[in-house]
Amino acid sequence: MNVIPPLLSMLVLVGLAVLPSSHAEEAGVVPSSRGRVVIEATPGEDLSEKLQAAFDQTRATGGGTVFLPPGNYVLTAPVCLAGRAERYPKGGVNGVTLEGNGATLTWKGPDEGAILDLPGAAFCTIRNLRLTGERGKGWKNVVGIRYRGGVERGVHGGKNNMFQQIEVQNVGIGFEVGGLYGPDLVGGTFLNCTTINLRIGYRFAGANVTSMVIINPLVAGYEEAGFQILGFTARKIRQNADEPVPPAEIPGAPSVLMDLENQNELFQKDLPAWLTAKDVSYPTFRRDEGATLWAGGGSLEITIYGLLGHSRFINSWMFDTNWGNVRVYSARIEGMGGILRQTAELPDSFPAGHYSTLFEDVNATSLGGTTGNVIEIRNRAPFYLIGGSYRANVALGNNVTLYTLGSRFQTSARPYASVLPQGYKEPLDGRFEKTGGTYVLGQLRGKGDLWRITPVEKPGIVQLPGTKGASIYELSQVTRLTLKVPKGATSVEAKLSELAPQVDAGYSLTATPGFDAGSLWYEGKRDDAVTIRFERAPSSDSTIDVTISRSPNRYLGRSS
Amino acid sequence: MRLMPLILQAVAVLLLTVAPVCGQPAKPAPWEVHPAFADLAQGADISPALQQAVDAVRSRGGRIVLPAGTYRMTHSVDLAGTLRKFPNGGPQGMTLEGNGAVLIWEGKDEGAVLDLPGITGCAVRNLTLRGHPSRQWNHLIGLRYRGGLERRNHGGKNNLFETIGLEHLGIGVETGGLFGPDLVGGTFLNVAVRDVRIGFRFMGQNVTSMLLLNPVVEGYRQAGIEIIAFPGRQVRANSDEPRQAPPTASNPGVLMDAEGEREIFQSDLPAWMSAPEVTYPTQWISPPGGKRWLQAGGGGLEVTVYGLRARSASQAAWAVDTNWGNVRIYGGEVAGAGGVFRSRVAMGFGHYTTLLKDVVAPDARGPEGNSVQLLGKGPLYLLGGTYGGQLALGRGAEVYEFGAVFAAAPPVAGLVRRYHPTQTTRTSLWPTPGSTELTVAASEGGTFLPGFNAGGHWVERTSTGHLRLRWRHPAPEGAFIDAVLESPSIDHP
């Protein structure tokens, strides 16, 4: 009988000692110290369950580091850094690091959802990892890493997360940040990340998705966009399709809640209950004395340092946004698509114009994608174009303001052929000549149609067709010449041979004679010279001072 | 016997208290720490153990965690593994966690302390490499990130070098190579280089997306950051093979070593590089009617630096020295006597630009009194910043300057464009046919020249700050007038 108390104690001991890590003690997951979880696996193994169990463990310990073993592994189910929703139905994930150790995870699940999901993440890190879809599958929708609010867990924010040395390839979207409701995501740093062969490299969506800094990214082989940036207006969340549709705040922007692809409407029944509660105020809210439910809207901005980009898809854009803002400091972008497109023309009342778009030392070799424009701006928030070189037009919409300093527009010595994948829809305003030839697409494993692009002959800053009122504030190159006027002459030629040659005669002249010349005017303005005429000839040899003012950014260049 | 229950209960309570806090003892993963480090004493030669550790993880990737402390190195360590064991390809996803270790080089003044051929997705972190302070090193390289030709590999990408100290070396970091390696993406975060001949050297073609974040380069004798671009160069079979072109200041015409001192012949290359079918990174050129010859590829490269701190006591040293490569510096301080930026070779316009933004160098004057010296055409963008010396430009050089301050004389040659705080708008006006006046907005005035015989023209200032331009002869059909209008500042519409 005396033995029973100690035995009971031992049983209690064993039971309690085991309990805290019961979820983690699944095969191959070694909780070697508090918060330190080392995954053991054999190459080729499906790690979905082990990895999820590891994140369940770090969620239980309130943070920690999960170590992947080096090598190639498979995932067949999405993995959530916040732990399994059924075990952890509330709250986000805090202070969890995934050390990839250079491992490659190949996705063999369906073309939907996210491979690594980070709802409500704060102070988390994912490092040194490669995520890849199966090459040739042509994934369109599955997301490599999704950093979002986490509305299903009653959380709607995240901050200060780090994504470092990650390569995502052969999936639909590399990184998706934000969501439909303006999640409060503050601070995301993407350092040395690579996205290759995807539909979209990075997608940023929502309002208050801010301080997103991307350092030294390589974005290549994007079919649709390198960076897609989606701002939202307030959108009505209807109970059903019978509820009236409100007018759009911005022409072309949806006034009801649509999914991120803008294809399917989301109704109240599709949302977690707390988002549709009577007292909800954020991220959805009620208007008209609670009669109508709305999703919040706003803008967002991202900053990029040192971009290297490449896409051979003509109809792609490196930056494709409705009215989101982007700042790019130094970039080298090669390939054939457009560089920046802002599609929304915001009304004056819309507050998204606080932030500006800035391209500083962005160098692009594209001939202008489908439109002949490498940049198309409709958002009237100021656009700053500093330095850089372009081979096609920068086109501005209604009343857009552009400040430019020394950006160069070069002509290209030759047009080049491009190959479009089969099934490509010809743009209505395209400027291609279809040759009828076909070409084998190495990476897409199929044939494409051969097209020929006509380069813009004299690239520069232009007004978008059908718009007016753009303002361009630019550096002017001012050159002063003193021309000798022989006695008896009534004209003199000003040669521009000392100046860098430009593609056209886009300069202005002013002149002051050193004698009583009567009326003074010019004739025959050419790109290399202009004739100054005057009514009265000088009675002795004299001079005329001429000032030539021109934009410095259109010059005769040559493609390499 | 009566004590047993109490003891057992006490043990149970103790374990219950401790277990949730400590969990199980830390268990190293098999790929994490190599046993070779286990018995390594402080001050021991770590080279063999480190190479063994690299070889152990080379084929599968993994993490090498150095033991903290100070160790000696006598032999270069190849992060692609011992060549004999790993004759092909480069490593992927390998991390060298330095743990704050200090490795002191006691080998020869040649090669690299850590050699990184053809690496992808690798990281080197938290480590100091130091040449023995007993001598001055000229050729020894701390970290060498390169293509890896000896393994038939010629590329690397997406590597990270973080919190590294490089001291008493010939060259702190050397990136690239002679043949245009495909090195895409290298981030150098918080790397400090001190007491070297050259801090960072970047060379080759397609060496791109090299990003230096918050680097410190101090005590460089020749250059803080050296950027060497290459033209196409002939790789001769031997010195008897005729040169395809005579040497010039910008192009020796034949393949030289990185220092430009010694010619490299075909016999010096791996055999595959001079094989008949080779197309990259060398290629055979077959001119019509001429004898075919082997060429090493050429091209430019660019480097981007955020938050540079450079300091040198040598006036002959340059913080950034290049033949015609491009560099962008966003914010920096260059202290000491040497110049800030020099491009040595006159080249035409390239696709990529050189940009110096907010670089503060109040004492930098260089050997000829120049802070910035641009022999190539540029363009060079100077946005803000303070320079103690001159801006010296070669013929045809083009500079866009916005608010940069040069304490010494103004630019000495070339074409400099200044952006004035007054907004000057150049435009053309289209007068209505038959008209003799039009009104324009230009609060600070304007100058005009008609494109037709206007019989004289003049302006009147209106009470609203506009200018009314008038002329004598009615404007003909299709006439226009050139105008330069000035406003005091840019008004946001």
Coordinates of N, CA, C and O in Angstrom, one line a residue, chain A residues 2 6 9 13 16 32-34 36 38 40 67-71 99 101-102 127-128 130 164-165 167 191-192 194 196 215-216 305-306 308 329-332 334 360-361 363 382 386-387 389 391 401 403 405-406 408 473-477 506-510 519-522 525 549-552 555 560, chain B residues 5 8-9 15-16 20-21 24-27 29 31-32 60-63 92-93 95 121-123 125 157-160 162 184 186-187 206 208-209 211 213 302 304 306 328 330 349-353 357 379 381 383 400 417-419 423 426-427 447 449-450 452-456 480 482 490-493:
Chain A
N2 N 2.0 1.1 0.7 CA 2.9 2.3 0.8 C 3.5 2.7 -0.6 O 4.1 3.7 -0.8
P6 N 4.1 6.8 -4.2 CA 5.2 7.1 -5.2 C 4.8 6.7 -6.6 O 5.2 7.4 -7.5
S9 N 2.7 9.3 -8.0 CA 3.6 10.5 -8.3 C 4.3 10.3 -9.6 O 4.4 11.3 -10.4
L13 N 4.1 12.5 -12.9 CA 5.3 13.0 -13.4 C 5.4 12.7 -14.9 O 5.6 13.6 -15.7
L16 N 2.6 14.5 -17.0 CA 2.8 15.9 -17.1 C 4.0 16.3 -18.0 O 4.0 17.2 -18.7
S32 N 14.5 19.6 -29.5 CA 15.8 19.4 -28.8 C 16.0 20.4 -27.7 O 16.8 20.2 -26.8
S33 N 15.3 21.5 -27.7 CA 15.3 22.4 -26.5 C 14.1 23.3 -26.7 O 13.4 23.3 -27.8
R34 N 13.7 24.0 -25.7 CA 12.5 24.8 -25.8 C 12.5 25.7 -27.0 O 13.4 26.6 -27.1
R36 N 13.3 25.0 -30.0 CA 14.2 24.6 -31.0 C 13.7 23.3 -31.6 O 13.6 22.3 -30.8
V38 N 14.1 20.5 -34.6 CA 14.9 20.0 -35.7 C 14.1 18.9 -36.4 O 13.7 18.0 -35.8
E40 N 13.8 15.9 -38.8 CA 14.6 14.8 -39.4 C 13.8 14.2 -40.5 O 12.7 13.8 -40.4
F67 N 14.2 24.0 -37.8 CA 15.3 23.8 -38.7 C 14.9 22.7 -39.7 O 14.5 21.6 -39.3
L68 N 14.9 23.0 -41.0 CA 14.7 22.0 -42.0 C 16.1 21.3 -42.3 O 17.1 22.0 -42.2
P69 N 16.1 20.1 -42.6 CA 17.3 19.4 -43.0 C 17.6 19.8 -44.5 O 16.7 20.0 -45.3
P70 N 18.9 19.9 -44.8 CA 19.2 20.2 -46.2 C 18.7 19.1 -47.1 O 18.5 17.9 -46.7
G71 N 18.4 19.4 -48.4 CA 18.0 18.3 -49.3 C 16.7 18.7 -50.0 O 16.1 19.7 -49.8
E99 N 14.4 28.1 -40.5 CA 15.7 28.0 -41.1 C 15.7 26.9 -42.1 O 15.6 25.7 -41.8
N101 N 17.9 26.0 -44.3 CA 19.2 25.3 -44.6 C 19.4 24.9 -46.0 O 20.0 23.9 -46.4
G102 N 18.8 25.8 -46.9 CA 19.0 25.5 -48.3 C 18.1 24.4 -48.9 O 18.3 23.9 -50.0
R127 N 14.0 31.8 -43.8 CA 15.4 32.0 -44.3 C 15.9 30.8 -45.1 O 15.7 29.6 -44.7
N128 N 16.6 31.1 -46.2 CA 17.4 30.1 -46.9 C 16.6 28.8 -47.3 O 16.8 27.8 -46.8
R130 N 14.1 27.1 -50.7 CA 13.6 27.1 -52.1 C 12.3 26.4 -52.1 O 12.1 25.3 -51.7
Q164 N 14.2 36.0 -46.1 CA 15.6 36.2 -46.5 C 16.1 35.0 -47.3 O 15.9 33.8 -46.9
Q165 N 16.7 35.3 -48.4 CA 17.3 34.3 -49.3 C 16.3 33.1 -49.6 O 16.6 32.0 -49.3
E167 N 14.0 31.4 -52.6 CA 13.7 31.3 -54.0 C 12.4 30.6 -54.2 O 12.2 29.5 -53.7
L191 N 14.7 40.2 -48.2 CA 16.1 40.4 -48.5 C 16.7 39.2 -49.4 O 16.6 38.0 -49.0
N192 N 17.2 39.6 -50.6 CA 17.8 38.6 -51.4 C 16.9 37.5 -51.8 O 17.3 36.3 -51.9
T194 N 14.3 35.6 -54.6 CA 14.3 35.3 -56.0 C 12.9 34.7 -56.4 O 12.5 33.8 -55.7
I196 N 11.1 33.1 -59.9 CA 11.4 32.8 -61.2 C 10.2 31.9 -61.8 O 9.7 31.0 -61.1
I215 N 14.8 44.1 -50.8 CA 16.2 44.5 -51.1 C 16.8 43.4 -52.0 O 16.8 42.2 -51.7
N216 N 17.3 43.9 -53.0 CA 18.1 43.0 -54.0 C 17.3 41.9 -54.5 O 17.8 40.7 -54.5
Y305 N 15.0 48.3 -53.4 CA 16.3 48.7 -53.6 C 17.1 47.6 -54.4 O 17.1 46.4 -54.0
G306 N 17.6 48.0 -55.5 CA 18.4 47.1 -56.3 C 17.7 45.9 -57.0 O 18.0 44.8 -56.6
L308 N 16.7 43.4 -60.0 CA 17.1 42.8 -61.3 C 15.9 42.1 -61.8 O 15.4 41.2 -61.1
Y329 N 14.7 52.2 -56.2 CA 16.0 52.8 -56.2 C 17.0 51.9 -56.9 O 17.4 50.9 -56.3
S330 N 17.3 52.1 -58.1 CA 18.3 51.4 -58.9 C 17.7 50.0 -59.3 O 17.3 49.2 -58.5
A331 N 17.7 49.9 -60.6 CA 17.1 48.7 -61.2 C 17.7 48.4 -62.6 O 18.0 49.3 -63.3
R332 N 17.8 47.1 -62.9 CA 18.2 46.7 -64.2 C 17.1 45.8 -64.7 O 16.9 44.7 -64.1
E334 N 15.4 43.8 -67.8 CA 15.6 43.4 -69.2 C 14.4 42.6 -69.7 O 13.5 42.2 -68.9
E360 N 14.2 55.8 -59.5 CA 15.5 56.5 -59.5 C 16.6 55.5 -60.1 O 16.7 54.4 -59.5
D361 N 17.2 55.9 -61.2 CA 18.2 55.0 -61.8 C 17.6 53.6 -62.2 O 18.2 52.6 -61.8
N363 N 16.8 51.3 -65.2 CA 17.3 51.1 -66.5 C 16.6 49.9 -67.2 O 16.7 48.8 -66.7
P382 N 2.2 62.7 -57.6 CA 3.4 63.0 -58.4 C 4.3 61.8 -58.7 O 4.4 60.9 -57.8
I386 N 13.9 59.9 -62.0 CA 15.3 60.5 -61.8 C 16.3 59.5 -62.4 O 16.4 58.4 -62.0
G387 N 17.0 60.0 -63.3 CA 18.0 59.2 -64.0 C 17.4 58.0 -64.7 O 16.2 58.0 -65.0
S389 N 17.5 54.9 -67.9 CA 17.5 55.0 -69.3 C 16.3 54.1 -69.8 O 16.1 53.0 -69.2
R391 N 13.9 52.8 -73.5 CA 13.9 52.8 -75.0 C 12.5 53.0 -75.6 O 12.3 52.8 -76.8
T401 N 1.2 64.7 -62.9 CA 2.4 65.5 -62.7 C 3.6 64.7 -62.7 O 3.7 63.7 -61.9
Y403 N 7.9 64.9 -62.4 CA 9.1 65.6 -62.2 C 10.2 64.7 -62.7 O 10.4 63.5 -62.3
L405 N 14.4 64.3 -63.9 CA 15.8 64.9 -63.8 C 16.7 63.9 -64.5 O 17.1 62.9 -63.9
G406 N 17.1 64.3 -65.7 CA 18.2 63.6 -66.3 C 17.9 62.1 -66.8 O 18.8 61.4 -67.0
R408 N 17.1 59.3 -69.4 CA 17.5 59.3 -70.8 C 16.6 58.4 -71.6 O 16.2 57.3 -71.2
Y473 N 7.7 68.6 -65.3 CA 8.7 69.5 -64.8 C 10.1 68.8 -65.0 O 10.4 67.8 -64.3
E474 N 10.9 69.4 -65.8 CA 12.1 68.7 -66.1 C 13.3 69.6 -66.2 O 13.2 70.9 -66.3
L475 N 14.4 69.0 -66.1 CA 15.7 69.7 -66.2 C 15.8 70.2 -67.7 O 15.5 69.4 -68.6
S476 N 16.2 71.4 -67.9 CA 16.4 71.9 -69.3 C 17.9 72.1 -69.4 O 18.6 72.6 -68.6
Q477 N 18.4 71.7 -70.6 CA 19.7 72.0 -70.9 C 19.8 73.3 -71.7 O 19.2 73.4 -72.8
G506 N 13.7 69.1 -81.1 CA 12.8 69.5 -80.0 C 13.5 70.5 -79.1 O 13.8 70.2 -77.9
Y507 N 13.9 71.6 -79.6 CA 14.5 72.7 -78.8 C 13.9 74.0 -79.0 O 13.2 74.2 -80.0
S508 N 14.2 74.9 -78.1 CA 13.6 76.3 -78.2 C 14.8 77.3 -78.4 O 15.9 77.0 -77.8
L509 N 14.5 78.4 -79.0 CA 15.6 79.4 -79.3 C 15.1 80.7 -78.8 O 14.0 81.1 -78.9
T510 N 16.1 81.4 -78.3 CA 15.9 82.9 -78.1 C 17.2 83.5 -78.6 O 18.3 82.9 -78.6
S519 N 13.1 93.1 -87.3 CA 12.5 91.9 -86.9 C 13.4 90.7 -86.9 O 14.3 90.7 -87.8
L520 N 13.3 89.8 -86.0 CA 14.2 88.6 -85.9 C 13.4 87.4 -85.8 O 12.4 87.3 -85.0
W521 N 13.7 86.4 -86.5 CA 13.0 85.1 -86.5 C 13.9 84.0 -86.9 O 15.0 84.2 -87.4
Y522 N 13.4 82.7 -86.8 CA 14.2 81.6 -87.2 C 13.4 80.8 -88.3 O 12.2 80.8 -88.4
K525 N 14.4 74.8 -88.7 CA 14.9 74.1 -87.5 C 15.1 72.7 -87.8 O 14.3 71.9 -88.1
S549 N 17.6 76.1 -75.7 CA 17.0 75.3 -74.5 C 16.4 74.1 -75.0 O 15.5 74.1 -75.9
R550 N 16.8 73.0 -74.4 CA 16.2 71.7 -74.8 C 16.2 70.7 -73.7 O 16.9 70.8 -72.7
S551 N 15.3 69.8 -73.9 CA 15.3 68.7 -72.9 C 16.6 67.8 -73.1 O 16.9 67.5 -74.2
P552 N 17.2 67.4 -72.0 CA 18.4 66.6 -72.2 C 18.2 65.2 -72.4 O 19.1 64.4 -72.5
Y555 N 18.2 61.5 -76.8 CA 19.4 61.5 -77.6 C 19.5 60.3 -78.4 O 18.9 59.2 -78.1
S560 N 22.9 47.7 -77.7 CA 24.1 46.9 -77.6 C 23.9 45.6 -78.2 O 22.7 45.2 -78.4
Chain B
P5 N 8.5 7.3 -0.6 CA 7.5 8.1 -1.2 C 7.8 9.6 -1.2 O 7.6 10.3 -2.2
L8 N 10.6 10.3 -3.9 CA 10.0 10.2 -5.2 C 9.1 11.4 -5.5 O 9.2 11.9 -6.6
Q9 N 8.3 11.8 -4.5 CA 7.5 12.9 -4.8 C 8.3 14.2 -5.0 O 8.0 15.0 -5.8
L15 N 11.2 17.6 -11.3 CA 11.2 17.4 -12.7 C 10.0 18.1 -13.4 O 10.2 18.7 -14.5
L16 N 8.9 18.2 -12.7 CA 7.8 18.9 -13.2 C 8.1 20.4 -13.3 O 7.6 21.0 -14.3
P20 N 9.2 21.7 -18.2 CA 8.6 22.6 -19.2 C 9.5 23.7 -19.6 O 9.4 24.3 -20.7
V21 N 10.4 24.1 -18.7 CA 11.3 25.2 -19.0 C 12.4 24.9 -19.9 O 12.7 25.5 -20.9
Q24 N 14.3 19.2 -23.5 CA 15.4 18.2 -23.5 C 16.6 19.0 -23.9 O 16.6 20.1 -24.4
P25 N 17.8 18.4 -23.5 CA 19.0 19.1 -23.8 C 19.2 19.3 -25.3 O 18.7 18.5 -26.1
A26 N 19.8 20.5 -25.7 CA 20.0 20.8 -27.1 C 20.7 19.6 -27.8 O 21.7 19.1 -27.4
K27 N 20.1 19.2 -28.9 CA 20.6 18.1 -29.7 C 21.0 18.6 -31.1 O 20.2 19.1 -31.8
A29 N 21.7 18.8 -34.9 CA 21.3 18.0 -36.0 C 22.5 17.5 -36.7 O 23.6 18.0 -36.6
W31 N 23.5 17.5 -39.6 CA 24.1 18.4 -40.6 C 24.7 19.7 -40.0 O 25.1 20.5 -40.8
E32 N 24.6 19.8 -38.8 CA 24.8 21.2 -38.2 C 26.3 21.4 -37.7 O 26.9 22.4 -38.0
R60 N 25.0 17.7 -49.8 CA 23.6 17.7 -49.4 C 23.2 19.1 -48.9 O 22.0 19.4 -48.6
G61 N 24.1 20.1 -48.8 CA 23.8 21.4 -48.2 C 23.8 21.3 -46.7 O 23.8 20.2 -46.1
G62 N 23.8 22.4 -46.0 CA 23.7 22.3 -44.6 C 24.3 23.5 -44.0 O 24.7 24.5 -44.6
R63 N 24.5 23.3 -42.7 CA 25.0 24.5 -41.9 C 26.3 24.1 -41.2 O 26.3 23.0 -40.5
Q92 N 25.0 24.5 -53.0 CA 23.8 25.3 -52.9 C 23.2 25.2 -51.5 O 23.2 24.1 -50.8
G93 N 22.8 26.3 -51.0 CA 22.1 26.3 -49.7 C 23.0 26.1 -48.5 O 22.5 25.6 -47.5
T95 N 25.3 27.2 -45.4 CA 25.5 28.3 -44.5 C 26.7 28.1 -43.6 O 26.9 27.0 -43.0
G121 N 22.6 30.5 -53.2 CA 21.8 30.4 -52.0 C 22.6 30.1 -50.8 O 22.1 29.5 -49.8
C122 N 23.8 30.6 -50.7 CA 24.7 30.3 -49.6 C 24.8 31.6 -48.7 O 24.5 32.7 -49.2
A123 N 25.2 31.4 -47.5 CA 25.4 32.5 -46.6 C 26.7 32.3 -45.8 O 27.0 31.2 -45.4
R125 N 28.3 34.2 -42.4 CA 27.7 35.1 -41.4 C 28.6 35.1 -40.2 O 29.1 34.1 -39.7
K157 N 24.3 32.6 -57.7 CA 23.3 33.7 -57.4 C 22.8 33.6 -56.0 O 22.9 32.6 -55.3
N158 N 22.2 34.7 -55.6 CA 21.5 34.8 -54.4 C 22.2 34.4 -53.1 O 21.8 33.6 -52.3
N159 N 23.4 35.0 -53.0 CA 24.2 34.7 -51.8 C 24.3 35.9 -50.8 O 24.1 37.0 -51.2
L160 N 24.5 35.6 -49.6 CA 24.4 36.6 -48.6 C 25.7 36.5 -47.7 O 26.1 35.5 -47.3
E162 N 27.1 38.4 -44.4 CA 26.4 39.2 -43.3 C 27.3 39.3 -42.1 O 27.8 38.3 -41.6
V184 N 24.7 36.5 -60.2 CA 23.5 37.4 -60.1 C 23.1 37.4 -58.6 O 22.6 36.4 -58.1
G186 N 24.2 39.3 -55.1 CA 25.1 39.1 -53.9 C 24.8 40.2 -53.0 O 24.9 41.4 -53.4
T187 N 24.4 39.9 -51.8 CA 24.1 41.0 -50.8 C 25.2 40.9 -49.7 O 25.4 39.9 -49.1
N206 N 28.2 40.7 -66.5 CA 27.0 40.0 -65.9 C 27.3 39.7 -64.4 O 26.7 38.7 -63.9
T208 N 26.0 41.1 -61.5 CA 25.0 42.1 -61.4 C 24.2 41.9 -60.1 O 24.3 40.9 -59.5
S209 N 23.4 42.9 -59.7 CA 22.7 42.9 -58.5 C 23.6 42.7 -57.3 O 23.3 41.9 -56.4
L211 N 24.9 44.2 -54.1 CA 24.3 45.2 -53.2 C 25.1 45.2 -51.9 O 25.3 44.2 -51.3
L213 N 25.1 46.8 -48.3 CA 24.3 47.5 -47.3 C 25.2 47.9 -46.1 O 25.7 47.0 -45.4
E302 N 27.6 46.5 -62.7 CA 27.2 47.6 -61.8 C 27.1 47.1 -60.3 O 26.7 46.0 -60.1
T304 N 25.7 48.5 -56.4 CA 24.9 49.5 -55.6 C 25.3 49.5 -54.2 O 25.4 48.4 -53.6
Y306 N 24.5 51.2 -50.3 CA 23.7 52.0 -49.5 C 24.4 52.3 -48.2 O 24.8 51.3 -47.5
R328 N 26.4 52.9 -58.0 CA 25.4 53.8 -57.4 C 25.6 53.9 -55.9 O 25.6 52.8 -55.3
Y330 N 24.1 55.5 -52.5 CA 23.0 56.2 -51.9 C 23.4 56.5 -50.4 O 23.3 55.6 -49.6
F349 N 28.2 56.2 -73.9 CA 27.1 56.1 -73.0 C 26.7 54.6 -72.9 O 26.7 53.9 -73.9
G350 N 26.5 54.1 -71.7 CA 26.1 52.8 -71.5 C 24.6 52.8 -71.1 O 24.0 53.8 -70.9
H351 N 24.1 51.6 -70.9 CA 22.7 51.5 -70.4 C 22.6 52.0 -69.0 O 21.5 52.4 -68.6
Y352 N 23.6 51.8 -68.2 CA 23.5 52.0 -66.8 C 24.3 53.2 -66.4 O 25.3 53.6 -67.0
T353 N 23.9 53.7 -65.3 CA 24.4 55.1 -64.9 C 25.2 55.0 -63.6 O 25.2 54.0 -62.9
K357 N 24.7 59.9 -54.5 CA 23.6 60.7 -53.9 C 24.0 60.9 -52.4 O 24.2 59.9 -51.7
P379 N 26.3 58.9 -68.3 CA 26.2 60.1 -67.4 C 26.4 59.8 -66.0 O 26.2 58.7 -65.5
Y381 N 25.2 61.1 -62.2 CA 24.2 61.9 -61.5 C 24.8 62.2 -60.1 O 25.1 61.3 -59.4
L383 N 23.5 63.9 -56.9 CA 22.4 64.5 -56.2 C 22.8 64.8 -54.8 O 23.0 63.9 -54.0
Y400 N 24.6 65.2 -64.5 CA 23.4 65.9 -64.0 C 23.6 66.2 -62.6 O 23.8 65.2 -61.8
R417 N 25.1 69.9 -66.2 CA 23.8 70.5 -66.2 C 23.3 70.7 -64.8 O 23.3 69.7 -64.1
R418 N 23.0 71.9 -64.5 CA 22.5 72.1 -63.2 C 21.0 72.3 -63.2 O 20.5 72.9 -64.1
Y419 N 20.4 71.8 -62.1 CA 19.0 71.9 -62.0 C 18.7 73.1 -61.1 O 19.1 73.1 -59.9
Q423 N 11.9 77.2 -61.8 CA 11.4 76.3 -62.8 C 11.5 76.9 -64.2 O 10.9 78.0 -64.4
R426 N 10.4 75.1 -71.1 CA 10.6 75.3 -72.5 C 9.3 74.8 -73.3 O 8.9 73.7 -73.0
T427 N 8.8 75.7 -74.1 CA 7.6 75.3 -74.8 C 7.5 76.0 -76.2 O 8.3 76.8 -76.5
T447 N 11.4 84.5 -72.4 CA 12.0 85.0 -73.6 C 11.3 84.2 -74.7 O 10.9 83.0 -74.6
L449 N 11.0 83.7 -79.3 CA 11.5 84.0 -80.6 C 10.4 83.4 -81.6 O 10.2 82.2 -81.5
P450 N 9.9 84.2 -82.5 CA 8.8 83.7 -83.4 C 9.5 82.8 -84.5 O 10.6 83.1 -84.9
F452 N 8.3 83.0 -87.5 CA 7.9 83.7 -88.7 C 8.3 85.1 -88.5 O 8.7 85.6 -87.5
N453 N 8.3 85.8 -89.6 CA 8.7 87.3 -89.6 C 7.5 88.0 -88.9 O 6.5 88.4 -89.6
A454 N 7.7 88.3 -87.6 CA 6.7 88.9 -86.9 C 6.8 90.4 -86.9 O 5.9 91.1 -86.3
G455 N 7.9 91.0 -87.5 CA 8.0 92.4 -87.6 C 8.3 93.0 -86.2 O 8.0 94.2 -86.0
G456 N 9.0 92.3 -85.4 CA 9.3 92.7 -84.0 C 8.3 92.2 -83.0 O 7.1 92.0 -83.3
F480 N 4.4 79.2 -85.2 CA 4.6 78.9 -83.8 C 5.7 79.8 -83.3 O 6.5 80.4 -84.1
D482 N 8.7 80.0 -80.2 CA 9.4 79.3 -79.1 C 9.4 80.2 -77.9 O 9.6 81.4 -78.0
I490 N 8.3 75.2 -58.2 CA 7.3 74.3 -58.8 C 6.0 74.3 -58.0 O 6.0 74.0 -56.8
D491 N 5.0 74.7 -58.6 CA 3.7 74.7 -58.0 C 3.0 73.4 -58.2 O 2.8 73.0 -59.4
H492 N 2.6 72.8 -57.2 CA 1.8 71.5 -57.4 C 0.5 71.9 -57.9 O -0.2 72.7 -57.3
P493 N 0.1 71.3 -59.0 CA -1.2 71.7 -59.6 C -2.4 71.2 -58.7 O -2.2 70.2 -58.0

